[in-house]
XYZ file of C-alpha atoms in Angstrom:
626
model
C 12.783 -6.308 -31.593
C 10.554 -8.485 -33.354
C 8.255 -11.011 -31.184
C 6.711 -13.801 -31.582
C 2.764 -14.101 -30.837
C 0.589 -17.239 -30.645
C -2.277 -17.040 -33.350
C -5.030 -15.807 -30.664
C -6.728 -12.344 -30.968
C -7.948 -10.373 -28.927
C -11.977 -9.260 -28.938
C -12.872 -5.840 -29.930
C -13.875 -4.740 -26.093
C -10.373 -6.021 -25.191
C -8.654 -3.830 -27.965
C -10.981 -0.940 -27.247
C -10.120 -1.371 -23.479
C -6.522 -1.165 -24.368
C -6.498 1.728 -27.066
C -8.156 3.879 -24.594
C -4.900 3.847 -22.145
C -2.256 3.503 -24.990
C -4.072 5.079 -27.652
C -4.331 4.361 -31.656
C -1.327 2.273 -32.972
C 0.556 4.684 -35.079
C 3.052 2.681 -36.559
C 3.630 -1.106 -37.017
C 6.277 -1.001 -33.875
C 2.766 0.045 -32.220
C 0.836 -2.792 -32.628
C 0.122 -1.958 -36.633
C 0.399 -4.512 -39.506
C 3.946 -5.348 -39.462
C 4.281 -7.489 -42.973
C 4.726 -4.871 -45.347
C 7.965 -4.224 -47.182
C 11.264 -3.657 -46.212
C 11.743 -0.578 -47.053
C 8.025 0.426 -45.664
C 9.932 -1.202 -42.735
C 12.945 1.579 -42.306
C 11.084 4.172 -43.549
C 9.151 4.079 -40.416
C 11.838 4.341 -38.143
C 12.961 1.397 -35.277
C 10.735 -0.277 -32.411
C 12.571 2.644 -30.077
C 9.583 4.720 -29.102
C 7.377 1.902 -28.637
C 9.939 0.541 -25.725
C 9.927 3.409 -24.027
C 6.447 3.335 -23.337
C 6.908 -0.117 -21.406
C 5.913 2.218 -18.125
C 2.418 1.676 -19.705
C 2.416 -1.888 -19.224
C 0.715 -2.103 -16.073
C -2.455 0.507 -16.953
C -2.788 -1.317 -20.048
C -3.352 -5.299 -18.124
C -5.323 -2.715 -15.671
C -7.474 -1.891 -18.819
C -7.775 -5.508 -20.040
C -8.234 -6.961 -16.708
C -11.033 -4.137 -15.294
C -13.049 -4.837 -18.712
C -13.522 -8.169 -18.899
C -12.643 -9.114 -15.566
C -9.423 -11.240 -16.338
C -6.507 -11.582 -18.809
C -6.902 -13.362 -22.066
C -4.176 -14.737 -24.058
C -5.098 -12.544 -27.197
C -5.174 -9.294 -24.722
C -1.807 -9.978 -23.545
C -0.962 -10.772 -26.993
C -2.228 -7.479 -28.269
C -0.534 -5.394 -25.088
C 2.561 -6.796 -26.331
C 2.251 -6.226 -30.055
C 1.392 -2.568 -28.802
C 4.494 -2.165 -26.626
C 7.026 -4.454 -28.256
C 7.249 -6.160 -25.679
C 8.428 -10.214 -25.274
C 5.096 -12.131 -24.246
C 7.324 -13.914 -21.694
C 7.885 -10.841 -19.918
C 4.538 -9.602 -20.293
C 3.017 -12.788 -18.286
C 5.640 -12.530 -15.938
C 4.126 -9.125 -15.035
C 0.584 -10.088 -15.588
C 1.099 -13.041 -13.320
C 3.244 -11.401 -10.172
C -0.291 -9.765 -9.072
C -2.774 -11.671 -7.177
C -5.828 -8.997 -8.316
C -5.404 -10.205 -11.714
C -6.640 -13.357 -13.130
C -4.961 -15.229 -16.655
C -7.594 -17.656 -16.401
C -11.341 -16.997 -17.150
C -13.525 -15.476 -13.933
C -16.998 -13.628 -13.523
C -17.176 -10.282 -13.893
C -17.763 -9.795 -9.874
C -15.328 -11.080 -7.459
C -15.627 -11.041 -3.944
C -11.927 -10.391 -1.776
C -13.096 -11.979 2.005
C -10.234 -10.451 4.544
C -8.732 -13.484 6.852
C -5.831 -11.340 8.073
C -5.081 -10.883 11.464
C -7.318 -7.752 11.932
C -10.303 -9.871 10.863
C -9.456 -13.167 12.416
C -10.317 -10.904 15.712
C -13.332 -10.059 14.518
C -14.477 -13.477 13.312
C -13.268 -14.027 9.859
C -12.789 -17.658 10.225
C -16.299 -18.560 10.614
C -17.208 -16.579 7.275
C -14.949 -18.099 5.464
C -15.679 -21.760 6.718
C -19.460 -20.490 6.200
C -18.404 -19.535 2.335
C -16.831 -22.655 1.926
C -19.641 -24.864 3.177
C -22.376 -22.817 1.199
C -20.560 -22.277 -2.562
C -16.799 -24.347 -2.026
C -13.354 -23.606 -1.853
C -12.257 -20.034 -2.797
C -12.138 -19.438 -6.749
C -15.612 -21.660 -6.500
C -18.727 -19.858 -8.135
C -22.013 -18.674 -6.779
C -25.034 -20.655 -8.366
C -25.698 -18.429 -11.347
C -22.126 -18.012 -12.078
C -21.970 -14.486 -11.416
C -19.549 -14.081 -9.231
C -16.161 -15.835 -7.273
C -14.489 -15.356 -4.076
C -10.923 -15.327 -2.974
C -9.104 -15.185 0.705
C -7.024 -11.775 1.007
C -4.659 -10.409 2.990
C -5.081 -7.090 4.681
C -7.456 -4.784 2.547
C -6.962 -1.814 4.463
C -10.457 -2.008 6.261
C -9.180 -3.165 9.814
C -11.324 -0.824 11.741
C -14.272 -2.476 9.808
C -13.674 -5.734 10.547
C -14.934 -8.386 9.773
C -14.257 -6.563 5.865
C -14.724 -7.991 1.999
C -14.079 -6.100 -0.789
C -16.534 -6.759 -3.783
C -14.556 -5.653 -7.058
C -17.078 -5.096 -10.122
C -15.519 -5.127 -13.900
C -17.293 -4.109 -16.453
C -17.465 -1.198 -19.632
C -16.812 1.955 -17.826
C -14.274 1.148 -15.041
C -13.364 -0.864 -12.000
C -15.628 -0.342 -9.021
C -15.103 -1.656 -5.371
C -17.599 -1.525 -2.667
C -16.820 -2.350 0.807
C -18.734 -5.080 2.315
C -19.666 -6.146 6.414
C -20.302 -9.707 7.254
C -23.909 -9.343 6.284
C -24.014 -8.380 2.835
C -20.955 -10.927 2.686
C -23.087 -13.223 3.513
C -26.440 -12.409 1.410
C -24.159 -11.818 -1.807
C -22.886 -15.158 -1.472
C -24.594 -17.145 1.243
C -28.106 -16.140 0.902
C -29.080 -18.914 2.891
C -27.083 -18.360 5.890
C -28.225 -16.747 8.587
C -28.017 -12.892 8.536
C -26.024 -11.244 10.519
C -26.754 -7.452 11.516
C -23.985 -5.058 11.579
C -24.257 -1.475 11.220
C -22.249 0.878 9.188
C -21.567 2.519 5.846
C -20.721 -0.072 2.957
C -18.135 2.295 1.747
C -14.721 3.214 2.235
C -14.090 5.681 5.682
C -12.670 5.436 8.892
C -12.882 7.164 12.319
C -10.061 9.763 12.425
C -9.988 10.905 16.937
C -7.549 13.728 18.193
C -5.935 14.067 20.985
C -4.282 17.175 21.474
C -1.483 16.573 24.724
C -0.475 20.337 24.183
C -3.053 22.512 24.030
C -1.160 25.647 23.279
C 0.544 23.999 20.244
C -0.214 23.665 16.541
C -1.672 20.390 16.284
C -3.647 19.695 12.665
C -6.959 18.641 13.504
C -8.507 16.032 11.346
C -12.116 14.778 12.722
C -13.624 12.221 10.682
C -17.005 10.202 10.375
C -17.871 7.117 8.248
C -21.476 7.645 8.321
C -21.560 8.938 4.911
C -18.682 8.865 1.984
C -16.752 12.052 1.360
C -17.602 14.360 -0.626
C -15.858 17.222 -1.695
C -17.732 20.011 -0.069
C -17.948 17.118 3.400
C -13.708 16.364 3.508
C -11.350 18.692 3.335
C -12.353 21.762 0.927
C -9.525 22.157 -1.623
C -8.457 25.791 -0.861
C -6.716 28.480 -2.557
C -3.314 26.535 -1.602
C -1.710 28.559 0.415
C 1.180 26.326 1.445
C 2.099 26.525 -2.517
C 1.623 29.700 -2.456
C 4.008 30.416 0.434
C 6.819 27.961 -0.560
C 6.789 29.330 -4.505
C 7.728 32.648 -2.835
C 10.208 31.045 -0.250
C 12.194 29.152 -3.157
C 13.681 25.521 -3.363
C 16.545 26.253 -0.759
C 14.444 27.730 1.908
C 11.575 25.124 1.510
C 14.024 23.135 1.829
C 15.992 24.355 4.839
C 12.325 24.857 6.811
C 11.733 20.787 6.593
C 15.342 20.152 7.983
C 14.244 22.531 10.842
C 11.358 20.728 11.355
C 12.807 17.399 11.951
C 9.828 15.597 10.226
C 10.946 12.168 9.947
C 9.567 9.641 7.604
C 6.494 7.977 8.586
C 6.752 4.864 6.373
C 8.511 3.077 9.148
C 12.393 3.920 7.758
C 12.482 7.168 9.449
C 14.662 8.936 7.241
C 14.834 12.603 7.709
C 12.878 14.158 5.252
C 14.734 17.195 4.440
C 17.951 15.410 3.885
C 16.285 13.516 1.455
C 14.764 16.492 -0.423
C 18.317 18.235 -0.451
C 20.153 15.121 -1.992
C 18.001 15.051 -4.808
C 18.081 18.726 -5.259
C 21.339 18.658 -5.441
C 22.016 15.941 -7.843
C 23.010 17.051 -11.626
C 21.861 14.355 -13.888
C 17.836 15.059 -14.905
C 15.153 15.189 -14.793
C 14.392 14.286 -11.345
C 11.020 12.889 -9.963
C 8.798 12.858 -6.830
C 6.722 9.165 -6.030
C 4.466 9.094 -3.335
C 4.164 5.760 -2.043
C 0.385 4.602 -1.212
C 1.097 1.310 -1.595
C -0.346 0.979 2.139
C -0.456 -2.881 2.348
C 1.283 -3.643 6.005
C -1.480 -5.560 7.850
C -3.321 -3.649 10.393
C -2.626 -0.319 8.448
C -5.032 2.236 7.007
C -4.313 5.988 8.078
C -2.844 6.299 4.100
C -6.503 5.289 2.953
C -8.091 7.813 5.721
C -5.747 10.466 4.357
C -6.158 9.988 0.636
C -10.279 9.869 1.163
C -10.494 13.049 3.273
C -7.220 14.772 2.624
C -6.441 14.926 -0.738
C -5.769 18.360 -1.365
C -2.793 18.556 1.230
C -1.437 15.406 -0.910
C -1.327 17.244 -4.219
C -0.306 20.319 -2.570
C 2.681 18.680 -0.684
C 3.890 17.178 -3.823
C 3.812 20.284 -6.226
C 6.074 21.923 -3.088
C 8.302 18.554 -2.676
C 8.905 18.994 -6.545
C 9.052 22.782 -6.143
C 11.874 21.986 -3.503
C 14.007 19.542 -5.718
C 13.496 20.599 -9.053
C 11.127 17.398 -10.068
C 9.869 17.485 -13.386
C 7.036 14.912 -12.818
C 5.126 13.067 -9.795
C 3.285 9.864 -9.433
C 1.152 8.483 -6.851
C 1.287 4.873 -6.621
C -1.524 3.600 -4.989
C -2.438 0.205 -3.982
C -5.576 -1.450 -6.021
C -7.914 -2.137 -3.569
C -7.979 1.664 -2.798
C -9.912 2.310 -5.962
C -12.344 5.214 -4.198
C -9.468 6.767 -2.605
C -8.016 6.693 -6.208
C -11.257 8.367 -7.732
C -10.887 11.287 -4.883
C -7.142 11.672 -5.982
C -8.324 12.327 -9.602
C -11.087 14.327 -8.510
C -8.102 16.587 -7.137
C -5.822 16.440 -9.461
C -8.551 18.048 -12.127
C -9.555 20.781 -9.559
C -5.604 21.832 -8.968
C -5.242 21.690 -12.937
C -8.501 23.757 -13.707
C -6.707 26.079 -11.261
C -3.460 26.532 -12.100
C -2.095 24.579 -9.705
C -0.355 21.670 -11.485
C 0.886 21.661 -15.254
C 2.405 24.192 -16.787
C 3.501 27.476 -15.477
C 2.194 26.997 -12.156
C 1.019 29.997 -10.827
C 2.870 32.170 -13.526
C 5.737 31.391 -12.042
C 7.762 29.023 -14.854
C 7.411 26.119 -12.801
C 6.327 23.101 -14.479
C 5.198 19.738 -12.480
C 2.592 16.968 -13.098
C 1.144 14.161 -11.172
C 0.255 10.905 -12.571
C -1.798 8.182 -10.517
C -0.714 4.369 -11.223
C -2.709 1.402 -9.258
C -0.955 -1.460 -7.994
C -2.666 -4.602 -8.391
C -2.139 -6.312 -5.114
C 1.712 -7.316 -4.133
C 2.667 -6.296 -0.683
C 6.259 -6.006 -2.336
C 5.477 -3.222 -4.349
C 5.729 -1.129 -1.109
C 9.660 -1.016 -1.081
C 10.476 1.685 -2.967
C 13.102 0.313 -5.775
C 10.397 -2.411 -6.155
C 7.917 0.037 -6.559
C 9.787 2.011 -9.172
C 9.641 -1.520 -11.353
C 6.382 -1.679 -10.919
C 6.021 1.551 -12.472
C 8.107 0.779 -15.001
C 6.538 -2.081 -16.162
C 8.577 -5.040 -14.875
C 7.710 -7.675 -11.956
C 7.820 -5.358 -8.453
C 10.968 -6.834 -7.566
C 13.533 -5.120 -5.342
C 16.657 -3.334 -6.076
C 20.060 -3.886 -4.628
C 20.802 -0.991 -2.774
C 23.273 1.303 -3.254
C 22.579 3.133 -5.411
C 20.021 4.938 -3.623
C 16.714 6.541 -5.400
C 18.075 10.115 -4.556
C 21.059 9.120 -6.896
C 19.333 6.837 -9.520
C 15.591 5.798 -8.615
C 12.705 5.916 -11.176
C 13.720 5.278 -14.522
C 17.152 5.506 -13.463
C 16.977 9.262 -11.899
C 17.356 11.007 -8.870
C 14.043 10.238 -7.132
C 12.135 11.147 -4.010
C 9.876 8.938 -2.283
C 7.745 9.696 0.476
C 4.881 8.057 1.616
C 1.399 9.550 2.173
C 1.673 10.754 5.845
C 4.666 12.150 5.266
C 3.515 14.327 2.765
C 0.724 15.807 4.673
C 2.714 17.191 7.188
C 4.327 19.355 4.411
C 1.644 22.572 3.856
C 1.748 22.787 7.965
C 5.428 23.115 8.087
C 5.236 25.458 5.234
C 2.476 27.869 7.154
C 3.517 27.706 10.283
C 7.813 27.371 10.276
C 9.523 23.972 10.832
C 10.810 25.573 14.196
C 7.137 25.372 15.782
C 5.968 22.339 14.427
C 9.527 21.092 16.005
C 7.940 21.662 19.082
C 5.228 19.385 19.368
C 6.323 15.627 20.445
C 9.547 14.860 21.206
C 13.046 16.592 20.256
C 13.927 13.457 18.394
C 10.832 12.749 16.828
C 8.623 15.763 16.010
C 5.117 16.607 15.455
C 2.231 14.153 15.240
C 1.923 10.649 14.705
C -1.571 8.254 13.181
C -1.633 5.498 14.937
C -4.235 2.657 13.112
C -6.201 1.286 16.317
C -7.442 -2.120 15.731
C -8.507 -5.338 16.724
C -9.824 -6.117 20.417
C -9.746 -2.442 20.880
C -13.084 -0.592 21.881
C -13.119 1.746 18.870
C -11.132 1.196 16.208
C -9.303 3.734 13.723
C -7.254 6.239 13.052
C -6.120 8.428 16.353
C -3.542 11.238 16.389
C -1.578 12.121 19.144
C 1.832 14.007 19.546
C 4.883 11.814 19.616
C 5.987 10.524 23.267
C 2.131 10.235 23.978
C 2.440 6.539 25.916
C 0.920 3.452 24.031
C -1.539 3.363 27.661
C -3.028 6.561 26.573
C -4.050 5.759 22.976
C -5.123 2.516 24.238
C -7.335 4.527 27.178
C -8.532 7.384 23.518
C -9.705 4.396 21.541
C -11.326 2.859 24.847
C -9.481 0.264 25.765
C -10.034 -3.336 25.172
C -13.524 -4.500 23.940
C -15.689 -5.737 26.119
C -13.443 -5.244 29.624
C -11.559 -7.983 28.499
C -7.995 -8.806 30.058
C -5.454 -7.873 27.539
C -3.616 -9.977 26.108
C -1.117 -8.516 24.122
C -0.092 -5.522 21.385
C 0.980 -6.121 18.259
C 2.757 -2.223 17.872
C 4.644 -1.583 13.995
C 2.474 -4.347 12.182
C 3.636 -7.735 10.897
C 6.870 -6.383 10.373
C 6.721 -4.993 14.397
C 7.162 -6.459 17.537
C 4.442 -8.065 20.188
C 4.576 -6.331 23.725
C 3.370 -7.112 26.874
C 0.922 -5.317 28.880
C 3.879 -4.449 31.221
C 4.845 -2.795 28.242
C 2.506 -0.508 27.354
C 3.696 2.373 29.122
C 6.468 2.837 26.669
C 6.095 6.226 25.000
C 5.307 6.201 21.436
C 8.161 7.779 19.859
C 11.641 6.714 17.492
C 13.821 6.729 20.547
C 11.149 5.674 23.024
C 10.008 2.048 20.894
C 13.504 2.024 19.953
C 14.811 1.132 23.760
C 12.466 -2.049 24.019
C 13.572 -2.945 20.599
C 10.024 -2.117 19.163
C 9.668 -0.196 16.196
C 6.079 2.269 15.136
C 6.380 0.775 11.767
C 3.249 2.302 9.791
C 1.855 2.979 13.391
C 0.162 -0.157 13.893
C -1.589 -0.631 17.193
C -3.260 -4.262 17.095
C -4.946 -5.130 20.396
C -5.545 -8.841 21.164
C -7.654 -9.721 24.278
C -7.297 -12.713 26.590
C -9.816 -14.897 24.095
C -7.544 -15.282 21.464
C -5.418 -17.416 20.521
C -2.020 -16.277 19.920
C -0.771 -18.966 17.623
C -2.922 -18.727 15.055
C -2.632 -14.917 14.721
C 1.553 -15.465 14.603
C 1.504 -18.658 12.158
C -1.007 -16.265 10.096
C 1.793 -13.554 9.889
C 4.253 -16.441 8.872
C 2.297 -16.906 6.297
C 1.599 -13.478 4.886
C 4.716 -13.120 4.543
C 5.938 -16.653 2.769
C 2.698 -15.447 0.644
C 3.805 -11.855 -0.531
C 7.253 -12.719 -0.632
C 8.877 -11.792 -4.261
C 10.838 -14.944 -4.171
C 14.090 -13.330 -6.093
C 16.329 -13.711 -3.104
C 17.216 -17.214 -1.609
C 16.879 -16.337 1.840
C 13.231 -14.479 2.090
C 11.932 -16.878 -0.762
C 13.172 -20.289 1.449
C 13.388 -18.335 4.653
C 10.189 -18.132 5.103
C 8.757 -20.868 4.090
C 10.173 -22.960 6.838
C 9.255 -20.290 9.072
C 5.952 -21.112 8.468
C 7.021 -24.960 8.694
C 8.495 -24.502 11.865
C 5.737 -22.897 13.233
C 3.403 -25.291 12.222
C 5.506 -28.453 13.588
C 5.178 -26.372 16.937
C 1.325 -25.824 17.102
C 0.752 -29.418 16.157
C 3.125 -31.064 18.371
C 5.228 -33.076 15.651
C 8.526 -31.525 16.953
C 9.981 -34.637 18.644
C 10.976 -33.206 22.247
C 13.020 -30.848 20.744
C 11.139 -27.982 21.390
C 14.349 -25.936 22.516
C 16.154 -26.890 19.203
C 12.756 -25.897 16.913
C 13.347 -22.384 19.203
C 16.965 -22.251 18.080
C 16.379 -23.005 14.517
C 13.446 -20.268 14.499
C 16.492 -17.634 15.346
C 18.754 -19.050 13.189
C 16.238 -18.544 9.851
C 15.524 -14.949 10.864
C 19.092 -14.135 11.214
C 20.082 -15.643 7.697
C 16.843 -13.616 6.487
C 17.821 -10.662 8.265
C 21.567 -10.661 7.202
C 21.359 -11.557 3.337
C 17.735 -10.712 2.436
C 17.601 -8.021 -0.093
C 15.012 -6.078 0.905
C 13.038 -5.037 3.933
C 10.067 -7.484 3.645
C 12.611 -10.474 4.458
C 15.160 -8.460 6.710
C 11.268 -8.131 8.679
C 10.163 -11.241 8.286
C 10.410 -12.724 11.434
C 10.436 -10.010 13.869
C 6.826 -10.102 15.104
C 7.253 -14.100 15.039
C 10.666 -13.763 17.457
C 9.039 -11.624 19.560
C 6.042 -13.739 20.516
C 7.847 -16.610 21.245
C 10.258 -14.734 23.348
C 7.611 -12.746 25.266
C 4.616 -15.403 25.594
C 4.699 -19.089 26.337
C 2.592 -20.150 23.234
C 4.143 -23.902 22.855
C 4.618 -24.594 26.077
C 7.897 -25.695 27.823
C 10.162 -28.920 26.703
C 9.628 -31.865 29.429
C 12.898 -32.465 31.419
């Protein structure tokens, strides 16, 4: 393929950036001088090897972007030249994420949360104060040093009010968590300051509550007074899960997570075993393993919790998963604003190399697997699996029409596992202990443990694990209760793709079958509480339009559907609906069904389920005059 390249180069830190992820150019299909002969031409073979690396795409506008802190038109130029790729389709990449930047922007920029998590916690008046102190996002602080954005969720619910301050610069990307103070004095200096207390880095509160004593339930007790370290998280031991299932075999590993029932905690709640056998069983190769830590659902962050503090289970459960299915290779895809989670995940993956534990011959036993950790950039998309696998492939993270299914043709067109991080956790215990016991914690249709992400109005927000069937009341009651005394309002259980309930509601044990029968869902075990101060509207037309934001926009019914979704909603919250409030009502259920019938993908089949549900269950625009 030959392309075509406007005249601009890229600068010497760009190219430098770049070579370090993809290498020296080797050839002129790899970015060398390309107007020599002819015959110079053949002799060095076709542009074939340099398309296959297109899977690079993404770490390489990582590389340009985290250097400089933004795109230029000679990097892009130079990523395709590298990777033969069409600059059309390079930008179309480059431009589907909302943490990179094709226009020029200081090397610090400042991501200020006004999601629904933080709207409890009093987002809106930071942002108004940012706005009235430096301008509208993308404006400048006074020496030009750094910008600020809105964001969706970042993850940081349980430290609301949250920012995340994202530093470019020669030796890597670094992110530092930030509280409404040093918000504030990095950007406001002159308003007033606001004390809250707490560590300016990444960590949650992890509470357990053990319902059956006498059973095996994994105890994870966290504090986010200080950031992990490796000898203060969980020490990486001598594996003994691995150990155990390389001696079991595939077919037995496999045949003690069907006994265990574990169910998929990404909110599908696909048996996990089943899942594992398909692949297994497929005959085209090589087959792969993708943990999905694209954690981006709004009021969720157990993934970030377990990737900080757990990371060794993670690896582990992934060399066994592959073990199990005969996976060649592994990746961890893992959203971009988890960059210290990230670091902790390579920390681990060079411990369980320098042991034996990954690469080749694992353990002496002829078993060869390998992890590889890719970043997302920031598209809540990119957490649907088949639009994950084009992310990873280097294309825009759109979704795939399903069938086929990733255990018959996923990444790079293979049989393919995905499980998210949770799910993978649960793996070593099973392992250790027999699927039949961990079976009999929770429920018999939904085993083991469950995180649940406590946030919002609630006492003490994060991450709580209970057994499944424990009632919504009594994680309410272990995170201690609403904050403040307050009246509550309502729970938002399953995230923006869940369901509001009542407070006559929240007896409803927490399990598959037990959400299931109030048409609820757990989701990615959101519990949002919202107190009797506020106000319902905004927090539902702020869902509306997360969504109409992170929508893809490849099918016609998510890309329109939501839009007047958020249209709708607005019309009703101003009062511009003409009477007709009944008919606005109707036409609300009409748009989710169309979404919910012909949408490709999950985020738009979702889309307005939370929205439904409030209007249904609370009286938030009043009645229509008779």
């Amino acid at each position: 393929m030959d392309i075509h390249l406007s005249a601009t180069q890229a600068t010497n830190e760009e190219r430098m950036a770049i070579d370090a992820v993809l290498g020296a150019p080797s050839s002129r299909w790899d970015g060398g001088d390309r107007s020599r002969s002819a015959d110079d031409h053949l002799a060095e073979g076709t542009g074939h090897a340099a398309r296959e690396r297109r899977h690079l795409l993404l770490p390489a506008l990582h590389a340009a972007n985290d250097r400089v802190g933004w795109i230029s038109e000679g990097a892009l130029n130079y990523i395709c030249e590298r990777l033969t790729i069409p600059p059309a389709e390079a930008y179309g990449v480059a431009s589907f994420y909302h943490m990179f930047s094709l226009k020029p922007r200081p090397k610090r920029v400042v991501y200020v949360c006004d999601d629904i998590a933080c709207m409890c916690a009093g987002s809106d008046a930071i942002v108004a104060a940012l706005e009235q102190n430096i301008g509208p996002e993308g404006s400048l602080t006074k020496d030009g040093s750094t910008t600020w954005f809105r964001s969706p969720c970042l993850g940081l619910c349980d430290q609301a009010p949250a920012a995340l301050s994202a530093s470019y610069g020669e030796q890597r990307r670094d992110q530092t968590v930030l509280h409404r103070a040093t918000t504030m004095s990095i950007l406001a200096p002159r308003w007033p300051p606001v004390v809250v207390t707490g560590s300016d880095r990444v960590g949650a509160r992890l509470l357990t509550f053990d319902a059956h004593p006498a059973t095996h339930v994994p105890t994870l007790r966290l504090s986010r007074s200080q950031p992990p370290l490796l000898e203060q998280s969980e020490r990486p031991s001598d594996f003994a899960a691995l150990r155990r299932a390389l001696a079991l075999g595939p077919e037995r590993i496999v045949e003690e997570v069907k006994a265990s029932k574990l169910m998929g905690r990404g909110g599908a709640a696909f048996p996990t075993g089943r899942k594992w056998e398909a692949v297994a069983r497929e005959p085209e190769t090589p087959h792969y393993i993708v943990c999905n830590a694209d954690e981006s659902e709004p009021g969720t962050f157990k993934d970030l919790c377990l990737m900080t503090w757990r990371a060794p289970s993670l690896i582990e459960a992934m060399t066994i998963a592959a073990f199990a299915a005969g996976c060649a290779k592994g990746y961890i895809y893992i959203r971009g604003e988890y960059e210290y989670a990230r670091r902790r995940l390579d920390e681990m993956s060079y411990f369980a190399h320098e042991r034996g534990m990954l690469g080749k011959d694992i353990l002496g036993t002829g078993f060869d697997f390998d992890i590889e950790i890719r970043s997302g950039a920031g598209a809540y998309i990119c957490g649907e699996e088949t639009a994950l696998f084009n992310s990873i492939e280097g294309y825009r993270g759109e979704p795939r029409n399903k069938p086929p299914y990733p255990v018959q043709r996923g990444l790079f067109g293979k049989p393919t596992i995905v499980n998210n991080v949770e799910t993978l956790v649960n793996i070593p215990d099973i392992i250790l202990n027999g699927g039949a016991e961990y079976a009999k914690i929770g429920t018999p249709e939904s085993t083991g443990t469950k995180l649940f992400c406590l946030s919002g109005c609630v006492q003490k927000p994060g991450v709580c694990e209970v057994p499944f069937g424990t009632t919504l009341r009594a994680l309410i009651e272990l995170a201690g209760g609403v904050r403040g005394g307050r009246k509550l309002q309502a729970v938002l259980l399953g995230g923006a793709a869940g369901a509001f309930l009542t407070p006559d509601e929240i007896d409803v044990p927490l399990s598959f079958e037990g959400v299931r029968a109030i048409k609820a869902t757990l989701g990615s075990g959101v519990v949002m509480l919202f107190d009797d101060t506020i106000d319902l509207r905004k927090i539902v037309a702020r869902i509306a339009r997360f969504f109409r934001d992170e929508s893809c926009g490849q099918c016609v019914p998510c890309r329109v559907g939501t839009v007047r979704q958020e249209e709708l909603l607005e019309r009703l919250a101003s009062g511009k609906s003409n009477g007709k409030l009944n008919g606005e009502r109707a036409l609300l259920g009409e748009i989710g069904q169309a979404m919910r019938d012909a949408s490709i993908c999950g985020l738009g089949q979702t889309a307005s389920s939370a929205v439904e549900s409030a209007i249904a269950k609370f009286d938030l625009f009043g009645t229509e005059p008779r």
